Coordinates of N, CA and C in Angstrom, one line a residue:
M30 N 0.5 -1.4 -0.3 CA 0.0 0.1 0.2 C 0.6 1.4 -0.2
V31 N 1.8 1.3 0.8 CA 2.5 2.2 0.5 C 3.6 2.5 -0.6
R32 N 4.1 1.4 -1.2 CA 4.5 1.6 -2.2 C 3.7 2.1 -3.4
I33 N 2.4 1.7 -3.2 CA 1.3 2.1 -4.3 C 1.1 3.7 -4.3
M34 N 0.8 4.2 -2.9 CA 0.7 5.8 -2.7 C 2.4 6.2 -2.9
K35 N 3.3 5.9 -2.9 CA 4.5 6.8 -3.2 C 4.6 7.1 -4.8
T36 N 4.0 5.9 -5.5 CA 4.3 5.6 -6.9 C 3.0 7.0 -7.1
F37 N 1.7 6.6 -6.8 CA 0.7 8.1 -7.1 C 1.1 8.7 -6.5
L38 N 1.8 9.7 -5.8 CA 2.7 11.2 -5.2 C 3.4 11.1 -6.4
L39 N 4.3 10.4 -7.0 CA 5.0 10.7 -7.6 C 4.9 11.4 -9.1
M40 N 3.9 10.2 -9.7 CA 3.3 10.5 -10.9 C 2.7 11.8 -10.9
F41 N 2.0 12.2 -9.8 CA 0.7 13.3 -9.6 C 1.7 14.5 -9.6
L42 N 2.7 14.3 -8.8 CA 3.6 15.5 -9.1 C 4.4 15.8 -10.2
L43 N 4.9 14.5 -11.0 CA 5.4 14.4 -12.3 C 4.5 15.4 -13.5
I44 N 3.5 14.8 -13.3 CA 2.2 15.7 -14.0 C 2.2 17.4 -14.0
V45 N 2.4 17.7 -12.6 CA 1.9 18.9 -12.3 C 2.8 19.7 -12.6
E46 N 4.4 18.9 -12.4 CA 5.2 19.8 -12.8 C 5.5 19.9 -14.4
V47 N 4.9 18.9 -15.4 CA 4.7 19.1 -16.4 C 4.0 20.5 -16.7
S48 N 2.8 20.3 -16.1 CA 1.9 21.4 -16.4 C 2.0 22.6 -16.4
L49 N 3.2 22.8 -15.5 CA 3.5 24.5 -14.9 C 4.4 24.8 -16.0
Y50 N 5.0 24.1 -16.9 CA 6.2 24.4 -17.9 C 5.3 24.1 -19.3
S51 N 4.1 23.4 -19.5 CA 3.6 23.2 -20.5 C 3.1 24.6 -21.4
Q52 N 3.0 24.8 -22.9 CA 2.6 25.9 -23.4 C 1.2 25.9 -23.7
S53 N 0.6 24.7 -23.3 CA -0.8 24.5 -23.3 C -1.2 23.6 -22.7
F54 N -2.8 23.7 -22.4 CA -3.2 22.7 -21.5 C -4.8 22.4 -21.6
T55 N -5.4 21.0 -21.0 CA -6.6 21.0 -21.4 C -7.6 21.2 -20.3
L56 N -8.4 21.3 -20.4 CA -9.7 21.6 -19.4 C -10.6 20.7 -19.4
G57 N -11.8 19.9 -18.9 CA -12.8 19.4 -19.1 C -13.3 18.7 -18.6
L58 N -14.8 18.2 -18.8 CA -16.0 17.6 -18.1 C -16.3 16.6 -18.9
K59 N -16.8 15.5 -18.4 CA -17.0 14.1 -18.9 C -18.1 13.4 -17.7
A60 N -19.0 12.9 -18.2 CA -20.3 12.4 -17.2 C -20.3 11.0 -18.0
G61 N -21.4 9.9 -17.4 CA -21.6 8.7 -17.9 C -22.1 7.9 -17.2
P62 N -22.4 6.4 -17.3 CA -22.3 5.4 -16.7 C -21.4 4.4 -16.1
N63 N -21.3 3.9 -15.0 CA -20.8 3.5 -14.5 C -21.0 2.1 -14.0
F64 N -20.5 1.1 -14.6 CA -21.3 -0.3 -14.5 C -20.0 -1.2 -13.2
T65 N -20.5 -1.4 -12.1 CA -19.5 -1.8 -11.0 C -20.1 -3.5 -10.4
N66 N -19.2 -3.8 -9.8 CA -19.5 -5.1 -9.4 C -18.4 -5.4 -8.2
I67 N -18.1 -6.3 -7.4 CA -17.1 -6.6 -6.5 C -16.3 -7.7 -6.9
T68 N -15.0 -7.9 -6.7 CA -14.4 -9.4 -6.6 C -13.9 -9.9 -5.3
G69 N -14.4 -11.4 -5.4 CA -14.2 -12.3 -4.3 C -15.4 -12.4 -3.0
Y70 N -16.4 -11.9 -3.9 CA -17.3 -11.9 -2.5 C -18.4 -13.2 -2.4
N71 N -17.9 -13.9 -1.1 CA -18.0 -14.9 -0.9 C -19.7 -15.7 -0.4
S72 N -20.4 -16.4 -0.4 CA -22.0 -16.4 0.1 C -22.8 -16.3 -0.3
I73 N -22.5 -14.9 -1.0 CA -23.8 -14.3 -1.4 C -23.5 -13.8 -2.9
V74 N -24.7 -13.9 -3.5 CA -24.0 -14.0 -5.2 C -24.4 -12.3 -5.5
S75 N -23.4 -12.0 -6.3 CA -23.5 -10.6 -6.2 C -23.3 -10.5 -8.0
E76 N -24.0 -9.3 -8.5 CA -23.8 -9.3 -9.9 C -23.7 -7.6 -9.9
H77 N -23.9 -7.0 -11.2 CA -23.4 -5.8 -11.3 C -24.3 -4.6 -11.1
R78 N -24.2 -3.3 -11.0 CA -24.8 -2.7 -10.5 C -24.6 -1.2 -11.3
T79 N -25.4 -0.6 -12.3 CA -25.6 0.6 -12.9 C -25.5 1.5 -12.1
S80 N -24.4 2.9 -12.1 CA -24.2 3.9 -11.4 C -24.0 5.3 -12.2
I81 N -23.4 5.9 -11.8 CA -22.9 7.4 -12.3 C -21.4 7.8 -12.0
N82 N -20.9 8.6 -12.8 CA -19.6 9.1 -12.4 C -19.8 10.4 -12.9
V83 N -19.1 11.4 -12.6 CA -19.4 12.9 -13.3 C -17.4 12.9 -12.8
T84 N -16.5 13.7 -14.1 CA -15.2 14.0 -13.9 C -15.0 15.1 -14.6
A85 N -14.1 15.6 -13.7 CA -13.2 16.6 -14.4 C -12.0 16.2 -14.5
F86 N -11.4 16.8 -15.5 CA -10.2 16.6 -16.3 C -9.2 17.4 -16.5
A87 N -7.9 17.4 -16.7 CA -6.9 18.1 -16.5 C -5.7 17.5 -17.9
L88 N -5.3 18.3 -19.1 CA -4.4 17.2 -19.9 C -3.3 17.9 -20.0
A89 N -2.0 18.0 -20.2 CA -0.8 18.4 -20.3 C -0.1 18.0 -21.3
P90 N 0.5 18.3 -22.6 CA 1.2 17.7 -23.4 C 2.8 17.6 -22.7
M91 N 3.0 16.2 -23.1 CA 4.2 16.1 -22.8 C 5.5 15.9 -24.1
S92 N 4.4 15.5 -25.2 CA 5.1 15.5 -26.6 C 4.1 15.4 -27.6
N93 N 4.2 15.2 -28.9 CA 3.5 15.3 -29.9 C 2.1 14.5 -29.3
N94 N 2.3 13.0 -28.8 CA 1.4 12.4 -28.6 C 1.2 12.0 -27.4
I95 N 2.1 12.4 -26.1 CA 1.8 11.9 -25.0 C 1.8 13.4 -24.0
D96 N 0.7 12.9 -23.4 CA -0.3 13.9 -22.6 C -0.3 13.1 -21.0
G97 N 0.2 14.2 -19.9 CA -0.2 13.9 -18.7 C -1.8 14.4 -18.5
L98 N -2.0 13.5 -17.4 CA -3.7 13.3 -17.2 C -3.8 13.5 -15.7
L99 N -4.4 14.0 -15.2 CA -5.0 14.4 -13.9 C -6.7 14.7 -13.7
E100 N -7.3 13.9 -13.3 CA -8.5 14.0 -13.2 C -9.6 14.2 -11.7
L101 N -10.6 14.4 -11.4 CA -11.2 14.7 -10.2 C -12.5 14.4 -10.4
A102 N -12.9 12.9 -9.3 CA -14.1 12.5 -10.1 C -15.2 12.0 -9.4
Y103 N -16.3 12.1 -9.1 CA -17.0 11.6 -8.1 C -17.9 10.2 -8.9
E104 N -17.5 9.1 -8.2 CA -18.1 7.8 -8.6 C -18.9 7.0 -7.6
Q105 N -20.1 6.3 -8.0 CA -20.4 5.5 -7.3 C -20.3 4.1 -8.0
K106 N -19.6 3.5 -6.9 CA -19.6 2.1 -6.9 C -20.7 1.3 -6.3
G107 N -20.1 -0.5 -6.3 CA -21.0 -1.2 -5.7 C -21.0 -2.3 -6.4
F108 N -22.4 -3.1 -5.8 CA -23.1 -4.4 -6.4 C -24.4 -4.1 -6.1
K109 N -25.0 -5.5 -6.7 CA -26.4 -5.9 -6.2 C -25.9 -7.3 -5.6
Y110 N -26.9 -7.5 -5.0 CA -26.7 -9.3 -4.4 C -28.2 -10.1 -4.3
T111 N -27.9 -11.5 -4.3 CA -29.3 -11.7 -3.3 C -28.5 -12.9 -2.9
A112 N -29.5 -13.3 -1.4 CA -29.1 -14.8 -0.8 C -30.4 -15.3 -0.2
Q113 N -30.2 -16.2 -0.3 CA -31.6 -17.1 0.3 C -31.1 -18.0 1.4
D114 N -31.9 -18.3 2.4 CA -31.6 -19.2 3.7 C -33.1 -19.9 3.4
I115 N -32.6 -21.0 3.3 CA -33.4 -22.2 3.1 C -34.3 -22.8 4.2
S116 N -33.4 -22.5 5.1 CA -33.8 -22.9 6.9 C -34.8 -22.2 7.4
N117 N -34.9 -21.2 6.7 CA -36.0 -20.1 7.5 C -37.1 -19.6 6.5
S118 N -36.6 -20.1 5.2 CA -37.6 -19.8 4.3 C -37.7 -17.9 3.9
T119 N -36.4 -17.4 3.9 CA -36.4 -16.1 3.9 C -35.3 -15.7 2.5
K120 N -35.7 -14.6 1.6 CA -34.8 -14.0 0.9 C -34.5 -12.9 0.9
T121 N -33.2 -12.5 1.2 CA -32.7 -11.0 0.9 C -32.0 -10.6 -0.7
E122 N -32.9 -9.4 -0.7 CA -32.3 -8.9 -2.2 C -31.8 -7.6 -1.9
G123 N -31.1 -6.8 -2.3 CA -30.1 -5.7 -1.9 C -29.0 -5.3 -2.9
E124 N -28.2 -4.3 -2.3 CA -27.4 -3.6 -3.1 C -26.3 -2.9 -1.8
R125 N -25.1 -3.0 -2.1 CA -24.1 -2.2 -1.5 C -23.8 -1.1 -2.4
V126 N -24.0 0.1 -1.8 CA -23.5 1.4 -2.7 C -22.5 2.1 -1.6
Y127 N -21.0 2.7 -2.7 CA -20.0 2.8 -1.8 C -19.8 4.4 -2.9
D128 N -20.0 5.6 -2.5 CA -19.4 7.1 -2.9 C -18.3 7.3 -2.8
Y129 N -17.3 7.8 -3.7 CA -15.8 8.1 -3.8 C -16.0 9.1 -4.5
L130 N -14.8 9.8 -4.1 CA -14.3 11.0 -4.3 C -12.9 10.3 -5.1
T131 N -12.7 10.2 -6.4 CA -11.7 9.5 -6.8 C -10.6 10.5 -7.6
L132 N -9.1 10.0 -7.2 CA -8.4 11.4 -7.8 C -7.5 10.2 -8.9
P133 N -7.8 10.3 -10.1 CA -6.6 9.1 -11.2 C -5.6 10.3 -11.4
A134 N -4.4 9.9 -12.2 CA -3.5 10.4 -12.7 C -2.4 9.3 -13.5
G135 N -2.0 10.0 -14.4 CA -1.8 8.8 -15.5 C -1.3 9.3 -16.9
F136 N -1.2 8.8 -18.0 CA -0.6 9.1 -19.0 C -1.5 9.0 -20.3
K137 N -1.6 9.6 -21.2 CA -2.8 9.1 -22.3 C -1.5 9.3 -23.4
Y138 N -2.2 8.2 -24.6 CA -1.1 8.0 -25.7 C -2.3 8.3 -26.9
N139 N -1.9 9.5 -27.6 CA -2.7 10.0 -28.7 C -2.0 9.3 -30.0
F140 N -3.2 9.0 -31.0 CA -2.6 8.8 -32.4 C -3.7 9.9 -33.2
G141 N -3.2 10.0 -34.6 CA -3.8 10.8 -35.5 C -3.9 12.0 -35.1
R142 N -4.5 12.9 -35.7 CA -4.5 14.6 -35.6 C -6.0 15.1 -35.2
K143 N -6.4 15.3 -36.5 CA -8.0 16.0 -35.8 C -8.9 15.0 -35.0
L144 N -9.0 14.1 -36.0 CA -9.7 12.9 -35.1 C -8.7 12.0 -34.3
R145 N -8.8 12.1 -33.3 CA -7.4 11.1 -32.4 C -8.1 10.1 -31.6
P146 N -7.9 8.9 -31.9 CA -7.9 7.6 -30.9 C -6.9 7.8 -29.9
Y147 N -7.2 7.4 -28.4 CA -6.2 7.2 -27.7 C -6.2 5.8 -26.5
L148 N -5.1 5.7 -26.2 CA -5.5 4.7 -25.0 C -4.6 5.6 -23.8
K149 N -4.7 5.4 -22.6 CA -4.5 5.7 -21.3 C -4.5 4.5 -20.2
V150 N -3.4 5.0 -19.4 CA -2.9 4.4 -18.3 C -2.6 5.3 -17.1
G151 N -2.6 4.3 -16.1 CA -2.7 5.0 -14.9 C -3.2 4.7 -13.5
I152 N -3.0 5.2 -12.4 CA -3.4 4.5 -11.1 C -4.1 5.3 -10.2
F153 N -5.1 5.2 -9.6 CA -6.0 6.0 -8.9 C -5.9 6.0 -7.2
L154 N -6.3 7.0 -6.7 CA -6.5 7.6 -5.2 C -8.0 7.4 -5.2
A155 N -8.9 6.5 -4.5 CA -10.2 7.2 -4.2 C -10.7 7.3 -2.5
I156 N -11.0 8.1 -2.3 CA -11.6 8.9 -0.9 C -13.1 8.3 -0.5
L157 N -13.5 7.2 0.6 CA -14.8 6.9 0.6 C -15.4 8.0 1.1
L158 N -16.8 8.7 0.4 CA -17.8 9.5 1.1 C -18.5 9.1 1.7
D159 N -19.6 7.8 1.4 CA -20.6 7.4 1.9 C -20.8 5.8 1.8
A160 N -21.2 4.9 2.4 CA -21.2 3.1 2.5 C -22.6 3.1 2.8
R161 N -23.4 2.3 2.1 CA -24.7 2.0 2.4 C -25.0 0.5 2.1
D162 N -25.9 0.0 2.9 CA -26.8 -1.5 2.7 C -27.9 -1.0 2.4
I163 N -28.2 -1.3 1.2 CA -29.9 -1.2 1.0 C -30.6 -2.4 0.5
A164 N -31.4 -3.2 1.5 CA -32.0 -4.3 1.0 C -33.3 -4.8 1.4
T165 N -34.1 -5.6 1.1 CA -35.3 -6.0 1.2 C -35.0 -7.7 1.6
E166 N -36.0 -7.8 3.0 CA -35.7 -9.3 2.9 C -37.1 -9.8 2.9
T167 N -37.5 -10.8 2.3 CA -38.8 -11.6 2.3 C -39.2 -12.8 3.1
N168 N -40.0 -13.0 4.0 CA -40.2 -14.5 4.7 C -41.3 -15.0 4.3
Y169 N -41.1 -16.2 3.5 CA -41.9 -16.7 2.9 C -42.5 -17.8 3.9
A170 N -42.0 -17.9 4.9 CA -42.7 -19.1 6.1 C -44.1 -18.1 6.5
T171 N -44.5 -16.6 6.4 CA -45.9 -16.8 6.8 C -46.8 -16.4 6.0
S172 N -47.7 -16.2 6.0 CA -48.8 -16.0 4.9 C -49.6 -14.8 5.2
P173 N -49.8 -13.6 4.6 CA -48.9 -13.4 3.2 C -47.3 -13.4 4.0
P174 N -46.6 -13.4 2.7 CA -45.0 -13.2 3.2 C -44.7 -11.8 3.9
E175 N -43.7 -11.8 5.0 CA -43.4 -10.9 5.5 C -42.4 -10.3 5.1
V176 N -42.3 -8.8 5.0 CA -41.3 -8.1 4.3 C -40.8 -6.9 5.4
N177 N -39.3 -7.1 5.2 CA -38.6 -6.1 5.7 C -37.5 -5.5 5.1
S178 N -37.5 -4.0 5.1 CA -36.8 -3.4 4.4 C -35.4 -2.6 5.4
W179 N -34.2 -1.9 4.8 CA -33.6 -1.4 5.8 C -32.7 -0.7 4.9
N180 N -31.8 0.5 4.9 CA -31.2 1.1 4.5 C -29.8 1.9 5.3
N181 N -29.3 0.9 5.9 CA -28.2 1.3 6.6 C -26.7 1.5 6.1
S182 N -26.0 2.5 7.0 CA -24.9 2.9 6.6 C -24.0 1.5 7.0
I183 N -22.9 1.6 6.3 CA -21.5 0.6 6.8 C -20.5 1.1 6.7
M184 N -20.4 2.4 6.9 CA -18.9 3.4 6.9 C -18.4 2.4 7.9
Y185 N -18.5 1.8 9.0 CA -17.9 1.6 10.0 C -17.3 0.2 10.0
K186 N -17.6 -0.6 8.7 CA -16.6 -1.7 8.9 C -15.9 -1.4 7.0
T187 N -16.2 -0.1 6.3 CA -15.6 -0.1 5.1 C -14.4 0.8 5.2
E188 N -13.4 0.4 4.4 CA -11.9 0.8 4.2 C -12.3 2.2 3.7
T189 N -11.8 3.3 4.3 CA -12.1 4.7 4.1 C -10.9 5.3 2.8
I190 N -10.1 4.3 2.3 CA -9.6 4.9 1.0 C -9.3 3.4 0.0
D191 N -9.1 3.7 -1.5 CA -8.8 2.8 -1.8 C -7.9 3.1 -3.2
L192 N -7.1 2.1 -3.5 CA -6.2 2.6 -4.6 C -6.0 1.8 -5.5
G193 N -6.0 2.0 -7.1 CA -5.8 1.0 -7.7 C -5.3 1.5 -9.2
I194 N -5.6 0.8 -10.3 CA -5.0 1.1 -11.6 C -5.8 1.5 -12.6
F195 N -5.4 1.7 -13.5 CA -6.9 2.0 -14.6 C -6.4 1.8 -16.0
F196 N -7.1 1.7 -16.8 CA -6.7 1.2 -18.3 C -7.8 1.9 -19.2
G197 N -7.4 2.9 -20.0 CA -8.8 3.6 -20.6 C -8.3 3.5 -22.2
F198 N -9.5 3.7 -23.0 CA -9.3 4.4 -24.6 C -10.5 4.9 -25.2
G199 N -10.4 5.7 -25.8 CA -11.5 6.8 -26.4 C -11.0 7.2 -27.8
L200 N -11.8 8.2 -28.3 CA -11.8 8.9 -29.6 C -12.1 10.5 -29.0
Q201 N -11.3 11.0 -29.7 CA -11.8 13.0 -29.2 C -11.6 13.4 -30.6
Y202 N -12.4 14.4 -30.8 CA -12.4 15.0 -32.1 C -12.4 16.7 -32.0
K203 N -11.5 17.2 -32.3 CA -11.5 19.1 -32.2 C -12.5 19.4 -33.2
I204 N -13.5 19.9 -32.6 CA -14.3 20.5 -33.3 C -14.2 22.4 -33.6
K205 N -13.3 22.8 -32.9 CA -12.6 24.4 -33.5 C -11.2 24.0 -32.4
S206 N -11.0 25.1 -33.0 CA -9.5 24.9 -32.9 C -9.0 25.3 -31.2
K207 N -10.4 25.4 -30.4 CA -9.6 24.9 -28.8 C -10.8 24.4 -28.3
L208 N -11.7 23.4 -29.0 CA -12.8 22.9 -28.5 C -12.5 21.7 -28.9
M209 N -13.0 20.4 -28.3 CA -12.9 19.1 -28.4 C -13.9 18.5 -27.8
I210 N -14.2 17.7 -28.3 CA -15.5 16.8 -27.5 C -14.7 14.9 -27.6
L211 N -15.2 14.4 -26.8 CA -14.3 12.9 -26.9 C -15.5 12.0 -25.9
L212 N -15.3 10.9 -26.4 CA -15.9 9.6 -26.0 C -15.1 8.6 -25.5
D213 N -15.2 8.3 -24.1 CA -14.0 7.7 -22.9 C -14.9 6.3 -22.6
A214 N -13.7 5.6 -22.2 CA -14.0 4.1 -21.6 C -13.0 3.9 -20.7
N215 N -13.2 3.8 -19.4 CA -12.1 3.1 -18.4 C -12.4 1.9 -17.7
L216 N -11.5 1.2 -17.3 CA -11.3 0.1 -16.6 C -10.9 0.2 -15.4
N217 N -11.6 0.1 -14.3 CA -10.5 0.4 -12.8 C -10.8 -0.6 -12.1
S218 N -9.8 -1.0 -11.7 CA -9.6 -2.3 -10.6 C -9.1 -1.8 -9.7
G219 N -9.8 -1.8 -8.2 CA -9.1 -1.4 -7.3 C -8.4 -2.5 -6.2
L220 N -7.5 -2.3 -5.7 CA -6.0 -3.3 -5.2 C -6.3 -3.3 -3.6
L221 N -7.2 -2.5 -2.8 CA -7.3 -2.6 -1.7 C -8.7 -3.4 -1.3
L222 N -8.6 -4.0 -0.1 CA -10.2 -4.6 0.6 C -10.9 -3.6 1.1
V223 N -12.2 -3.9 0.4 CA -13.4 -2.8 0.5 C -13.7 -3.1 2.3
E224 N -13.7 -4.3 2.6 CA -14.4 -4.4 4.0 C -13.1 -5.2 4.7
P225 N -11.6 -4.8 5.2 CA -10.6 -5.4 5.5 C -11.2 -6.4 6.6
N226 N -11.9 -5.8 7.5 CA -12.0 -6.7 8.9 C -13.1 -7.8 9.2
Q227 N -13.8 -7.9 7.6 CA -14.9 -9.0 7.7 C -14.3 -10.1 7.2
I228 N -14.5 -11.3 7.5 CA -13.9 -12.8 7.4 C -14.5 -13.0 5.9
F229 N -15.5 -13.1 6.0 CA -16.6 -13.9 5.0 C -16.2 -13.1 3.6
V230 N -15.6 -12.1 3.7 CA -15.5 -11.6 2.7 C -14.0 -10.5 2.4
E231 N -13.2 -11.2 2.8 CA -11.7 -11.1 3.2 C -11.0 -10.5 1.4
E232 N -11.6 -11.1 0.6 CA -10.9 -10.7 -0.4 C -12.0 -9.6 -1.6
M233 N -12.5 -9.0 -1.2 CA -13.2 -8.3 -1.3 C -13.1 -7.1 -2.1
R234 N -12.8 -6.5 -3.2 CA -12.4 -5.6 -3.9 C -13.3 -4.7 -4.9
N235 N -12.8 -3.3 -4.9 CA -13.9 -3.0 -6.3 C -13.6 -3.3 -7.7
K236 N -14.5 -3.1 -8.8 CA -14.3 -3.0 -9.9 C -15.0 -2.8 -11.0
S237 N -14.7 -1.6 -11.9 CA -15.7 -1.0 -12.7 C -15.3 -0.6 -13.8
F238 N -16.5 -0.5 -14.6 CA -16.4 -0.2 -16.2 C -16.8 1.2 -16.4
L239 N -16.6 2.5 -16.8 CA -16.9 3.7 -17.2 C -16.9 4.0 -18.7
V240 N -18.2 4.3 -18.9 CA -18.4 5.1 -20.3 C -18.8 6.5 -20.2
N241 N -17.9 7.2 -20.8 CA -18.2 9.1 -21.1 C -18.5 9.3 -22.0
L242 N -19.2 10.8 -21.7 CA -19.1 11.7 -23.2 C -18.6 13.0 -22.4
G243 N -18.2 13.8 -23.2 CA -17.6 15.2 -22.5 C -16.9 15.8 -23.6
F244 N -16.4 17.0 -22.8 CA -16.0 17.9 -23.7 C -14.7 18.4 -23.0
G245 N -13.5 19.4 -23.9 CA -12.4 19.9 -23.2 C -12.0 21.6 -24.1
Y246 N -11.4 22.1 -23.1 CA -11.3 23.4 -23.8 C -9.5 23.4 -23.7
I247 N -9.1 23.8 -24.8 CA -7.5 24.0 -24.7 C -7.1 25.5 -24.7
L248 N -6.4 25.8 -23.6 CA -5.9 26.9 -23.1 C -4.3 27.0 -23.7
N249 N -4.4 27.8 -24.2 CA -2.6 28.4 -24.4 C -2.0 29.7 -23.1
R250 N -0.6 29.7 -23.1 CA -0.4 30.5 -22.0 C 0.1 31.5 -22.8

């Protein structure tokens, strides 16, 4: 964890330094759906959850084809789950929702000129804002079935930060000399345990796939 944090800080400082000396940089916004799930969730069957992300980004050219990339994003992560207890005829359906403020830092490699496909890679630091368990339990042993719902905070057992890696690709098009639009996709993989002190979910980590549409404005010094 310490090594990853040091790598993140070094990459962040490198991109900031490049930005200070760059003759131009791009600021922009993008948003879209976030398809999230969890890895290693035992005893409960998990499936993907569709949520949202909103991201502000900055690009600083390091060469003709390579940009330094910094982002600030609000992301909802989590998963849906179903659990059935045959012994007492109950079925629980719900979702875990994790809200994060995420700080990705990385590099972007561009192809072409006006219409530019690109690849990007980097690491991210995510700070937990909220964590909730929202579920409904149905008891089929009663007639009619008894339904019990809850919306509980699980901040007390959720790790407050996450560190991870991302890989992305996309397509950007310059519609004016200083304005571009982009279509962007990211695959994010968390490296830290989401609930580190819970034995039955000891390998639980975040994973997400983001699709964004956005725009950027090019500023010259």
